[in-house]
C-alpha cells in the first residue's frame, strides 16, 4: 500500500519542498487519514526526508480550501460536458487559467480564520463551508 503515493512524494513533493525551503521556513505537510497517507512505508519515508505532517482528521473538509477548488473545477467541467480526454484536458486548462486565479486562491486563504471559527462554533460539525 502506498507505492503510488510514495512515487508522488519522491517525484513531486520533494522537489517542491526543496525549492520552497531555499527561501522560506520548512513547510508542514497536510494529509487526511487516507490509508496511503498512513501506510508505515510512507511514515518511514517522510521521517527519513524530514517531512513534518500536520495532524489532520479525515472529516475536516470544512478547513481545506482545496475542496473549493475541486468543487469549482467539477462544476465547470460538468457545464462544458467534454466528450473526450482531449476535451477534458482543454476544459481543465481553461478553468485553471480563467477561474483558479491568484486572487481566487488569496480569497480562499483570507477566509480561513472564518472557517476555523465556524468549525469551532459547530464543535467540529458541518459548516456552511
CSV table of C-alpha atoms in Angstrom, one decimal:
chain,number,residue,atom,x,y,z
A,1,UNK,CA,0.0,0.0,0.0
A,2,UNK,CA,1.2,3.5,-0.7
A,3,UNK,CA,3.6,2.7,-3.6
A,4,UNK,CA,2.0,5.2,-6.0
A,5,UNK,CA,1.8,7.8,-3.2
A,6,UNK,CA,5.5,7.2,-2.4
A,7,UNK,CA,6.3,8.0,-6.1
A,8,UNK,CA,4.2,11.2,-5.9
A,9,UNK,CA,6.2,12.2,-2.8
A,10,UNK,CA,9.6,11.5,-4.3
A,11,UNK,CA,8.9,12.9,-7.8
A,12,UNK,CA,6.6,15.9,-6.9
A,13,UNK,CA,6.7,16.8,-3.3
A,14,UNK,CA,10.4,16.6,-2.5
A,15,UNK,CA,11.4,18.9,-5.4
A,16,UNK,CA,8.7,21.3,-4.5
A,17,UNK,CA,9.8,21.3,-0.8
A,18,UNK,CA,13.4,21.8,-1.9
A,19,UNK,CA,12.5,24.9,-4.0
A,20,UNK,CA,10.4,26.4,-1.2
A,21,UNK,CA,12.9,25.8,1.6
A,22,UNK,CA,15.6,27.7,-0.2
A,23,UNK,CA,13.7,30.9,0.5
A,24,UNK,CA,11.1,30.1,3.3
A,25,UNK,CA,10.9,28.2,6.5
A,26,UNK,CA,10.3,24.5,6.5
A,27,UNK,CA,6.8,23.6,5.2
A,28,UNK,CA,4.4,21.4,7.1
A,29,UNK,CA,2.6,18.8,5.0
A,30,UNK,CA,-1.2,18.3,5.3
A,31,UNK,CA,-2.7,14.9,4.7
A,32,UNK,CA,-6.0,13.4,5.7
A,33,UNK,CA,-6.3,9.9,7.2
A,34,UNK,CA,-6.5,8.0,3.8
A,35,UNK,CA,-4.8,4.6,4.1
A,36,UNK,CA,-2.0,5.5,1.7
A,37,UNK,CA,-1.1,8.6,3.8
A,38,UNK,CA,-0.9,6.4,7.0
A,39,UNK,CA,1.0,3.5,5.5
A,40,UNK,CA,4.0,2.5,7.5
A,41,UNK,CA,6.3,2.8,4.5
A,42,UNK,CA,5.1,6.4,3.9
A,43,UNK,CA,5.6,7.3,7.6
A,44,UNK,CA,9.2,6.0,7.4
A,45,UNK,CA,9.9,7.8,4.1
A,46,UNK,CA,8.6,11.1,5.5
A,47,UNK,CA,10.7,10.7,8.6
A,48,UNK,CA,13.8,9.9,6.6
A,49,UNK,CA,13.1,13.0,4.4
A,50,UNK,CA,12.4,15.2,7.4
A,51,UNK,CA,8.9,15.9,6.2
A,52,UNK,CA,6.7,17.1,9.1
A,53,UNK,CA,3.0,16.4,8.8
A,54,UNK,CA,0.1,18.3,10.4
A,55,UNK,CA,-2.3,16.1,12.3
A,56,UNK,CA,-5.5,16.3,10.2
A,57,UNK,CA,-8.7,14.4,10.6
A,58,UNK,CA,-10.4,12.7,7.7
A,59,UNK,CA,-13.6,14.6,8.2
A,60,UNK,CA,-12.1,18.1,8.0
A,61,UNK,CA,-13.2,19.2,4.6
A,62,UNK,CA,-14.6,22.5,6.1
A,63,UNK,CA,-11.0,23.5,6.8
A,64,UNK,CA,-9.5,22.5,3.5
A,65,UNK,CA,-9.8,25.2,0.8
A,66,UNK,CA,-8.7,22.7,-1.9
A,67,UNK,CA,-12.3,21.4,-1.7
A,68,UNK,CA,-13.5,24.8,-3.1
A,69,UNK,CA,-11.1,24.4,-6.0
A,70,UNK,CA,-12.3,20.8,-6.7
A,71,UNK,CA,-15.9,21.9,-6.5
A,72,UNK,CA,-15.3,24.8,-8.9
A,73,UNK,CA,-13.4,22.6,-11.3
A,74,UNK,CA,-16.1,19.9,-11.2
A,75,UNK,CA,-19.0,22.4,-11.8
A,76,UNK,CA,-17.2,23.9,-14.8
A,77,UNK,CA,-16.4,20.5,-16.3
A,78,UNK,CA,-20.0,19.4,-15.9
A,79,UNK,CA,-21.2,22.5,-17.6
A,80,UNK,CA,-18.8,22.1,-20.5
A,81,UNK,CA,-19.5,18.3,-20.9
A,82,UNK,CA,-16.3,17.3,-22.6
A,83,UNK,CA,-16.7,14.2,-24.8
A,84,UNK,CA,-13.1,13.0,-25.0
A,85,UNK,CA,-10.0,13.0,-22.9
A,86,UNK,CA,-8.6,15.8,-25.1
A,87,UNK,CA,-11.6,18.0,-24.5
A,88,UNK,CA,-11.5,17.2,-20.8
A,89,UNK,CA,-7.8,18.3,-20.6
A,90,UNK,CA,-8.6,21.5,-22.5
A,91,UNK,CA,-11.5,22.2,-20.1
A,92,UNK,CA,-9.3,21.7,-17.1
A,93,UNK,CA,-6.7,24.0,-18.5
A,94,UNK,CA,-9.3,26.7,-19.3
A,95,UNK,CA,-10.8,26.5,-15.8
A,96,UNK,CA,-7.3,26.6,-14.3
A,97,UNK,CA,-6.4,29.8,-16.1
A,98,UNK,CA,-9.7,31.6,-16.2
A,99,UNK,CA,-11.2,30.8,-12.8
A,100,UNK,CA,-8.5,29.5,-10.4
A,101,UNK,CA,-6.5,32.7,-10.3
A,102,UNK,CA,-4.1,34.0,-7.7
A,103,UNK,CA,-6.9,36.4,-6.5
A,104,UNK,CA,-9.3,33.4,-6.1
A,105,UNK,CA,-6.8,31.5,-4.1
A,106,UNK,CA,-5.9,34.5,-1.9
A,107,UNK,CA,-9.6,34.9,-1.2
A,108,UNK,CA,-9.9,31.3,0.0
A,109,UNK,CA,-6.8,31.9,2.2
A,110,UNK,CA,-8.2,35.1,3.7
A,111,UNK,CA,-11.4,33.3,4.8
A,112,UNK,CA,-9.5,30.6,6.7
A,113,UNK,CA,-10.0,32.3,10.0
A,114,UNK,CA,-13.7,32.5,9.4
A,115,UNK,CA,-13.7,28.8,8.6
A,116,UNK,CA,-11.8,27.9,11.8
A,117,UNK,CA,-14.3,30.0,13.9
A,118,UNK,CA,-17.3,28.3,12.3
A,119,UNK,CA,-15.8,24.8,12.8
A,120,UNK,CA,-15.1,25.7,16.5
A,121,UNK,CA,-18.6,27.0,16.9
A,122,UNK,CA,-20.0,23.9,15.3
A,123,UNK,CA,-17.8,21.8,17.7
A,124,UNK,CA,-16.2,20.1,14.7
A,125,UNK,CA,-19.5,19.5,12.9
A,126,UNK,CA,-20.5,20.6,9.4
A,127,UNK,CA,-20.4,24.3,8.5
A,128,UNK,CA,-21.5,26.4,5.5
A,129,UNK,CA,-18.0,25.9,4.1
